[in-house]
Amino acid sequence: MAKYGFIGTGNMAQAMIKGLLAQGVVPSDIAVASPTTAAKLAQAWGVQALSAQQVIQASDLTVLAFLPNQLADVTANLVFEDQLVVSVLAGVSVDQLVTATGSHQVVRTLPNVNVAINQGVTAFATTTLTVANQAIFHDFSTQLGTAIAVPEAQFAAFSAIAGSGPAYVFKFIAALAKAGVANGLADDLATTIATQTVLGSAQMLAASGQSAQVMQDTVASPGGSTRAGLDDFDQQGFDAVVAHAIRATVEHKHA
Ligand SMILES: NC(=O)c1ccc[n+]([C@@H]2O[C@H](COP(=O)([O-])OP(=O)(O)OC[C@H]3O[C@@H](n4cnc5c(N)ncnc54)[C@H](OP(=O)(O)O)[C@@H]3O)[C@@H](O)[C@H]2O)c1
């Protein structure tokens, strides 16, 4: 089994570690380093807390999971040689990672929080990896969900849909539940119904091989109540609202 290391153990690293543990990676095969949280995770989850340099040495793949503006400081005194480095640092390019680490075995990734339940979608861009490192990264990333090679120029768009997307789906679920309450359902019940409906619909769509547009038409019979609702969404400019919010997200990430 490959050994995985994390330098930085905040929200994203913890989501990834949870996902790996849920897939049966043994805690002692995961090494972590950070000023304070790493020791707590070692106690709580049984992973190994080490210094950052020890993490690199103990791991087949080292994840950089601190804040992007810490890259130069954190890597300044670390020796990576040609270690496989996987970065989750938003906005930090493959070239910048090579410069900072000195490794030529580098993967820039953009995971989303759903990696914690092995349902993440992760964009990645790499240097030319050895065959062995390709296999190590493939095993690592597929344990966390789906990994997709994406040109670096498209990372900002990917981030708006996949990174911020979970928050937007939660917003839709909240709106759906609120509308249920406005129409007489109890709060908890409305939330359960809305959540399960979104979960089941996404699974149905993924299994169907059809487009989301076709699936809408499948559910909405002509002249029926669902069609009336879909027509109302269109009249209210639902697609334009979503497109506007995504644009705001992409432009913010570029700011
Ligand atoms: N959260 C997301 O949904 C998300 C999505 C995509 C990408 N990302 C990227 O993931 C990275 C981490 O984000 P986050 O949300 O997990 O941040 P976070 O919760 O603030 O965690 C930052 C981590 O960096 C650690 N750290 C601080 N100084 C360090 C040092 N000198 N050496 C090693 N570790 C150090 C902190 O350690 P202590 O806890 O011990 O202080 C903390 O564990 C960012 O680069 C972000 O762009 C996050």
CSV table of C-alpha atoms and ligand atoms in Angstrom, one decimal:
chain,number,residue,atom,x,y,z
A,1,MET,CA,0.0,0.0,0.0
A,2,ALA,CA,1.2,3.5,-0.8
A,3,LYS,CA,1.9,5.9,2.0
A,4,TYR,CA,0.4,9.3,1.9
A,5,GLY,CA,1.6,12.5,3.6
A,6,PHE,CA,0.0,15.9,4.3
A,7,ILE,CA,1.7,19.1,5.0
A,8,GLY,CA,-1.1,21.3,6.3
A,9,THR,CA,-4.0,19.6,8.1
A,10,GLY,CA,-7.0,22.1,7.7
A,11,ASN,CA,-10.4,21.6,6.3
A,12,MET,CA,-9.4,20.2,2.9
A,13,ALA,CA,-6.6,17.9,4.2
A,14,GLN,CA,-9.0,16.5,6.8
A,15,ALA,CA,-11.7,16.0,4.2
A,16,MET,CA,-9.2,14.0,2.1
A,17,ILE,CA,-7.9,12.0,5.1
A,18,LYS,CA,-11.5,11.1,6.1
A,19,GLY,CA,-12.1,9.9,2.6
A,20,LEU,CA,-8.9,7.8,2.5
A,21,LEU,CA,-9.6,6.2,6.0
A,22,ALA,CA,-13.2,5.4,4.8
A,23,GLN,CA,-11.6,3.5,1.9
A,24,GLY,CA,-9.6,1.4,4.2
A,25,VAL,CA,-6.3,3.2,4.1
A,26,VAL,CA,-4.7,2.3,7.5
A,27,PRO,CA,-4.1,5.4,9.7
A,28,SER,CA,-0.4,4.5,10.2
A,29,ASP,CA,0.1,4.8,6.4
A,30,ILE,CA,-0.9,8.5,6.6
A,31,ALA,CA,1.7,11.1,7.9
A,32,VAL,CA,0.7,14.7,8.7
A,33,ALA,CA,2.6,17.9,9.6
A,34,SER,CA,1.2,21.2,10.7
A,35,PRO,CA,2.0,23.6,13.6
A,36,THR,CA,-0.9,22.5,15.9
A,37,THR,CA,-3.6,20.4,14.3
A,38,ALA,CA,-1.4,17.5,13.2
A,39,ALA,CA,-0.8,16.3,16.7
A,40,LYS,CA,-4.6,16.4,17.5
A,41,LEU,CA,-5.3,14.4,14.4
A,42,ALA,CA,-2.7,11.8,15.4
A,43,GLN,CA,-4.5,11.4,18.7
A,44,ALA,CA,-8.0,11.4,17.2
A,45,TRP,CA,-7.5,9.3,14.1
A,46,GLY,CA,-4.2,7.4,14.7
A,47,VAL,CA,-2.3,9.0,11.8
A,48,GLN,CA,1.4,9.8,12.3
A,49,ALA,CA,2.3,13.4,13.2
A,50,LEU,CA,5.8,14.2,12.0
A,51,SER,CA,7.9,17.1,10.9
A,52,ALA,CA,7.2,18.3,7.3
A,53,GLN,CA,10.6,16.9,6.1
A,54,GLN,CA,9.9,13.6,7.8
A,55,VAL,CA,6.4,13.5,6.1
A,56,ILE,CA,8.1,13.9,2.7
A,57,GLN,CA,10.6,11.1,3.5
A,58,ALA,CA,7.9,8.7,4.9
A,59,SER,CA,5.5,9.2,2.0
A,60,ASP,CA,5.1,8.0,-1.6
A,61,LEU,CA,2.9,11.0,-2.3
A,62,THR,CA,2.9,14.3,-0.3
A,63,VAL,CA,-0.1,16.6,-0.4
A,64,LEU,CA,0.5,20.3,0.1
A,65,ALA,CA,-2.6,21.6,1.9
A,66,PHE,CA,-1.7,24.8,3.6
A,67,LEU,CA,-2.7,28.3,2.3
A,68,PRO,CA,-1.5,29.3,-1.1
A,69,ASN,CA,0.4,32.4,0.2
A,70,GLN,CA,2.5,30.1,2.5
A,71,LEU,CA,4.1,28.2,-0.4
A,72,ALA,CA,7.4,30.0,-0.4
A,73,ASP,CA,7.7,30.0,3.4
A,74,VAL,CA,6.7,26.4,4.0
A,75,THR,CA,8.9,24.9,1.2
A,76,ALA,CA,11.9,27.1,1.8
A,77,ASN,CA,13.8,24.6,3.9
A,78,LEU,CA,12.3,21.4,2.7
A,79,VAL,CA,14.0,18.9,0.3
A,80,PHE,CA,11.6,17.1,-2.0
A,81,GLU,CA,14.1,15.8,-4.6
A,82,ASP,CA,11.8,14.2,-7.2
A,83,GLN,CA,9.1,13.2,-4.7
A,84,LEU,CA,5.5,13.0,-6.0
A,85,VAL,CA,3.9,16.3,-4.8
A,86,VAL,CA,0.2,16.8,-5.0
A,87,SER,CA,-0.9,20.4,-4.3
A,88,VAL,CA,-4.4,21.6,-3.5
A,89,LEU,CA,-3.3,25.2,-3.3
A,90,ALA,CA,-5.9,27.3,-5.2
A,91,GLY,CA,-4.4,29.4,-7.9
A,92,VAL,CA,-0.8,28.0,-7.7
A,93,SER,CA,0.3,26.7,-11.1
A,94,VAL,CA,2.3,23.5,-11.9
A,95,ASP,CA,5.3,25.7,-12.9
A,96,GLN,CA,5.2,27.6,-9.5
A,97,LEU,CA,5.0,24.2,-7.7
A,98,VAL,CA,8.1,22.9,-9.6
A,99,THR,CA,10.0,26.1,-8.7
A,100,ALA,CA,9.0,26.1,-5.0
A,101,THR,CA,9.6,22.3,-4.4
A,102,GLY,CA,12.3,21.5,-6.9
A,103,SER,CA,10.4,18.3,-7.7
A,104,HIS,CA,9.5,17.6,-11.3
A,105,GLN,CA,6.9,15.1,-10.2
A,106,VAL,CA,4.1,17.5,-9.4
A,107,VAL,CA,0.3,17.4,-9.6
A,108,ARG,CA,-1.8,20.5,-9.3
A,109,THR,CA,-5.3,19.5,-8.1
A,110,LEU,CA,-8.5,21.2,-7.2
A,111,PRO,CA,-10.6,18.9,-5.1
A,112,ASN,CA,-14.0,19.7,-3.7
A,113,VAL,CA,-15.2,18.9,-0.1
A,114,ASN,CA,-17.1,15.8,-1.2
A,115,VAL,CA,-13.8,13.9,-1.1
A,116,ALA,CA,-14.7,13.3,2.5
A,117,ILE,CA,-17.4,10.9,1.5
A,118,ASN,CA,-15.5,9.6,-1.6
A,119,GLN,CA,-17.8,11.5,-3.9
A,120,GLY,CA,-15.4,14.3,-4.8
A,121,VAL,CA,-14.6,15.6,-8.2
A,122,THR,CA,-11.0,16.7,-8.6
A,123,ALA,CA,-9.4,18.5,-11.4
A,124,PHE,CA,-5.7,17.8,-12.0
A,125,ALA,CA,-2.8,19.0,-14.2
A,126,THR,CA,0.6,17.5,-14.0
A,127,THR,CA,4.2,17.6,-15.0
A,128,THR,CA,5.3,14.5,-17.0
A,129,LEU,CA,5.0,11.8,-14.3
A,130,THR,CA,6.8,8.5,-14.2
A,131,VAL,CA,4.6,5.5,-14.8
A,132,ALA,CA,4.9,4.5,-11.1
A,133,ASN,CA,3.8,8.0,-9.9
A,134,GLN,CA,0.9,8.0,-12.4
A,135,ALA,CA,-0.3,4.8,-10.7
A,136,ILE,CA,0.2,6.2,-7.2
A,137,PHE,CA,-1.7,9.4,-8.0
A,138,HIS,CA,-4.4,7.4,-9.8
A,139,ASP,CA,-5.0,5.2,-6.8
A,140,PHE,CA,-4.9,8.2,-4.4
A,141,SER,CA,-7.4,10.3,-6.4
A,142,THR,CA,-9.8,7.6,-7.3
A,143,GLN,CA,-10.2,6.7,-3.6
A,144,LEU,CA,-11.6,10.2,-3.2
A,145,GLY,CA,-14.1,10.2,-6.1
A,146,THR,CA,-13.6,11.2,-9.7
A,147,ALA,CA,-10.4,12.8,-11.0
A,148,ILE,CA,-10.4,14.6,-14.3
A,149,ALA,CA,-7.4,16.0,-16.2
A,150,VAL,CA,-8.2,19.7,-16.9
A,151,PRO,CA,-6.1,22.3,-18.7
A,152,GLU,CA,-4.8,24.8,-16.1
A,153,ALA,CA,-6.5,27.7,-18.0
A,154,GLN,CA,-9.8,26.0,-17.1
A,155,PHE,CA,-9.2,25.6,-13.3
A,156,ALA,CA,-11.1,28.9,-12.4
A,157,ALA,CA,-14.2,27.7,-14.3
A,158,PHE,CA,-13.8,24.2,-12.7
A,159,SER,CA,-13.5,25.8,-9.3
A,160,ALA,CA,-16.7,27.8,-9.8
A,161,ILE,CA,-18.7,24.7,-10.7
A,162,ALA,CA,-17.1,21.9,-8.6
A,163,GLY,CA,-15.4,23.8,-5.8
A,164,SER,CA,-18.2,26.4,-5.1
A,165,GLY,CA,-20.9,24.1,-6.6
A,166,PRO,CA,-21.6,22.2,-3.4
A,167,ALA,CA,-22.6,25.5,-1.7
A,168,TYR,CA,-24.9,26.3,-4.6
A,169,VAL,CA,-26.5,22.9,-4.5
A,170,PHE,CA,-27.1,23.4,-0.7
A,171,LYS,CA,-28.6,26.8,-1.6
A,172,PHE,CA,-31.0,25.1,-4.0
A,173,ILE,CA,-31.9,22.5,-1.4
A,174,ALA,CA,-32.6,25.2,1.1
A,175,ALA,CA,-34.8,27.1,-1.3
A,176,LEU,CA,-36.7,23.9,-2.2
A,177,ALA,CA,-37.2,23.1,1.4
A,178,LYS,CA,-38.3,26.6,2.2
A,179,ALA,CA,-40.9,26.5,-0.6
A,180,GLY,CA,-42.1,23.2,0.9
A,181,VAL,CA,-42.6,24.8,4.3
A,182,ALA,CA,-44.4,27.7,2.6
A,183,ASN,CA,-46.8,25.1,1.2
A,184,GLY,CA,-47.5,23.4,4.5
A,185,LEU,CA,-44.7,20.9,5.2
A,186,ALA,CA,-42.8,20.7,8.5
A,187,ASP,CA,-39.3,22.2,8.4
A,188,ASP,CA,-37.4,19.0,9.0
A,189,LEU,CA,-39.5,17.0,6.7
A,190,ALA,CA,-39.2,19.5,3.9
A,191,THR,CA,-35.4,19.4,4.3
A,192,THR,CA,-35.3,15.6,4.2
A,193,ILE,CA,-37.5,15.5,1.1
A,194,ALA,CA,-35.5,18.2,-0.7
A,195,THR,CA,-32.1,16.6,0.2
A,196,GLN,CA,-33.2,13.1,-0.8
A,197,THR,CA,-34.8,14.4,-4.0
A,198,VAL,CA,-31.5,16.2,-5.1
A,199,LEU,CA,-29.4,13.1,-4.2
A,200,GLY,CA,-31.7,10.7,-6.0
A,201,SER,CA,-32.1,12.9,-9.0
A,202,ALA,CA,-28.3,13.4,-9.4
A,203,GLN,CA,-27.9,9.6,-9.2
A,204,MET,CA,-30.7,9.1,-11.7
A,205,LEU,CA,-29.2,11.6,-14.1
A,206,ALA,CA,-25.7,10.1,-13.7
A,207,ALA,CA,-27.0,6.5,-14.4
A,208,SER,CA,-29.2,7.6,-17.3
A,209,GLY,CA,-26.6,8.6,-19.8
A,210,GLN,CA,-29.0,11.3,-20.9
A,211,SER,CA,-28.6,15.1,-20.7
A,212,ALA,CA,-30.1,17.0,-17.8
A,213,GLN,CA,-32.3,18.8,-20.4
A,214,VAL,CA,-33.7,15.5,-21.7
A,215,MET,CA,-34.3,14.3,-18.1
A,216,GLN,CA,-36.3,17.4,-17.4
A,217,ASP,CA,-38.5,16.6,-20.3
A,218,THR,CA,-38.8,13.0,-19.2
A,219,VAL,CA,-40.2,14.0,-15.8
A,220,ALA,CA,-42.4,16.8,-17.0
A,221,SER,CA,-45.4,15.5,-19.1
A,222,PRO,CA,-46.9,18.1,-21.5
A,223,GLY,CA,-49.5,20.3,-19.8
A,224,GLY,CA,-48.7,18.8,-16.3
A,225,SER,CA,-47.9,20.5,-13.1
A,226,THR,CA,-44.1,19.9,-13.3
A,227,ARG,CA,-44.1,21.5,-16.8
A,228,ALA,CA,-45.9,24.5,-15.3
A,229,GLY,CA,-43.2,24.8,-12.7
A,230,LEU,CA,-40.4,24.5,-15.3
A,231,ASP,CA,-42.0,27.1,-17.4
A,232,ASP,CA,-42.2,29.4,-14.4
A,233,PHE,CA,-38.4,28.8,-13.7
A,234,ASP,CA,-37.8,29.9,-17.3
A,235,GLN,CA,-40.0,33.0,-17.1
A,236,GLN,CA,-38.2,34.0,-13.9
A,237,GLY,CA,-34.8,33.7,-15.6
A,238,PHE,CA,-33.5,30.8,-13.4
A,239,ASP,CA,-30.7,29.9,-15.9
A,240,ALA,CA,-29.6,33.5,-16.1
A,241,VAL,CA,-29.5,33.8,-12.3
A,242,VAL,CA,-27.2,30.7,-12.1
A,243,ALA,CA,-25.0,31.9,-15.0
A,244,HIS,CA,-24.7,35.3,-13.3
A,245,ALA,CA,-23.6,33.8,-10.0
A,246,ILE,CA,-21.1,31.5,-11.7
A,247,ARG,CA,-19.6,34.5,-13.5
A,248,ALA,CA,-19.3,36.4,-10.2
A,249,THR,CA,-17.5,33.4,-8.7
A,250,VAL,CA,-15.1,33.1,-11.7
A,251,GLU,CA,-14.3,36.8,-11.7
A,252,HIS,CA,-13.8,36.8,-7.9
A,253,LYS,CA,-11.3,34.0,-8.2
A,254,HIS,CA,-9.4,36.0,-10.8
A,255,ALA,CA,-9.4,39.1,-8.7
B,1,LIG,N1,-11.5,24.2,1.8
B,1,LIG,C1,-11.8,24.0,0.5
B,1,LIG,O1,-13.0,23.6,0.1
B,1,LIG,C2,-10.7,24.0,-0.6
B,1,LIG,C3,-11.1,23.6,-1.9
B,1,LIG,C4,-10.0,23.6,-2.8
B,1,LIG,C5,-8.7,23.9,-2.5
B,1,LIG,N2,-8.5,24.3,-1.2
B,1,LIG,C6,-7.1,24.7,-0.9
B,1,LIG,O2,-6.7,23.9,0.3
B,1,LIG,C7,-5.7,24.6,1.0
B,1,LIG,C8,-6.0,24.6,2.4
B,1,LIG,O3,-7.3,25.1,2.6
B,1,LIG,P1,-8.2,24.8,3.9
B,1,LIG,O4,-9.5,25.3,3.7
B,1,LIG,O5,-7.9,23.4,4.3
B,1,LIG,O6,-7.4,25.8,4.9
B,1,LIG,P2,-7.3,25.8,6.5
B,1,LIG,O7,-8.4,25.0,7.1
B,1,LIG,O8,-7.1,27.2,7.0
B,1,LIG,O9,-6.0,25.0,6.8
B,1,LIG,C9,-4.7,25.5,6.6
B,1,LIG,C10,-3.7,24.5,7.2
B,1,LIG,O10,-2.4,25.0,7.0
B,1,LIG,C11,-1.6,24.7,8.1
B,1,LIG,N3,-0.4,25.5,8.3
B,1,LIG,C12,-0.2,26.7,8.6
B,1,LIG,N4,1.1,27.1,8.6
B,1,LIG,C13,1.8,25.9,8.3
B,1,LIG,C14,3.1,25.6,8.1
B,1,LIG,N5,4.1,26.5,8.3
B,1,LIG,N6,3.5,24.4,7.7
B,1,LIG,C15,2.5,23.4,7.5
B,1,LIG,N7,1.2,23.7,7.7
B,1,LIG,C16,0.8,24.9,8.0
B,1,LIG,C17,-2.5,24.9,9.3
B,1,LIG,O11,-2.0,24.2,10.4
B,1,LIG,P3,-2.7,24.3,11.9
B,1,LIG,O12,-4.1,23.8,11.8
B,1,LIG,O13,-1.8,23.3,12.7
B,1,LIG,O14,-2.6,25.7,12.3
B,1,LIG,C18,-3.8,24.4,8.8
B,1,LIG,O15,-3.9,23.0,9.1
B,1,LIG,C19,-5.7,26.0,0.4
B,1,LIG,O16,-4.5,26.2,-0.3
B,1,LIG,C20,-6.9,26.1,-0.5
B,1,LIG,O17,-6.6,26.9,-1.6
B,1,LIG,C21,-9.4,24.3,-0.2
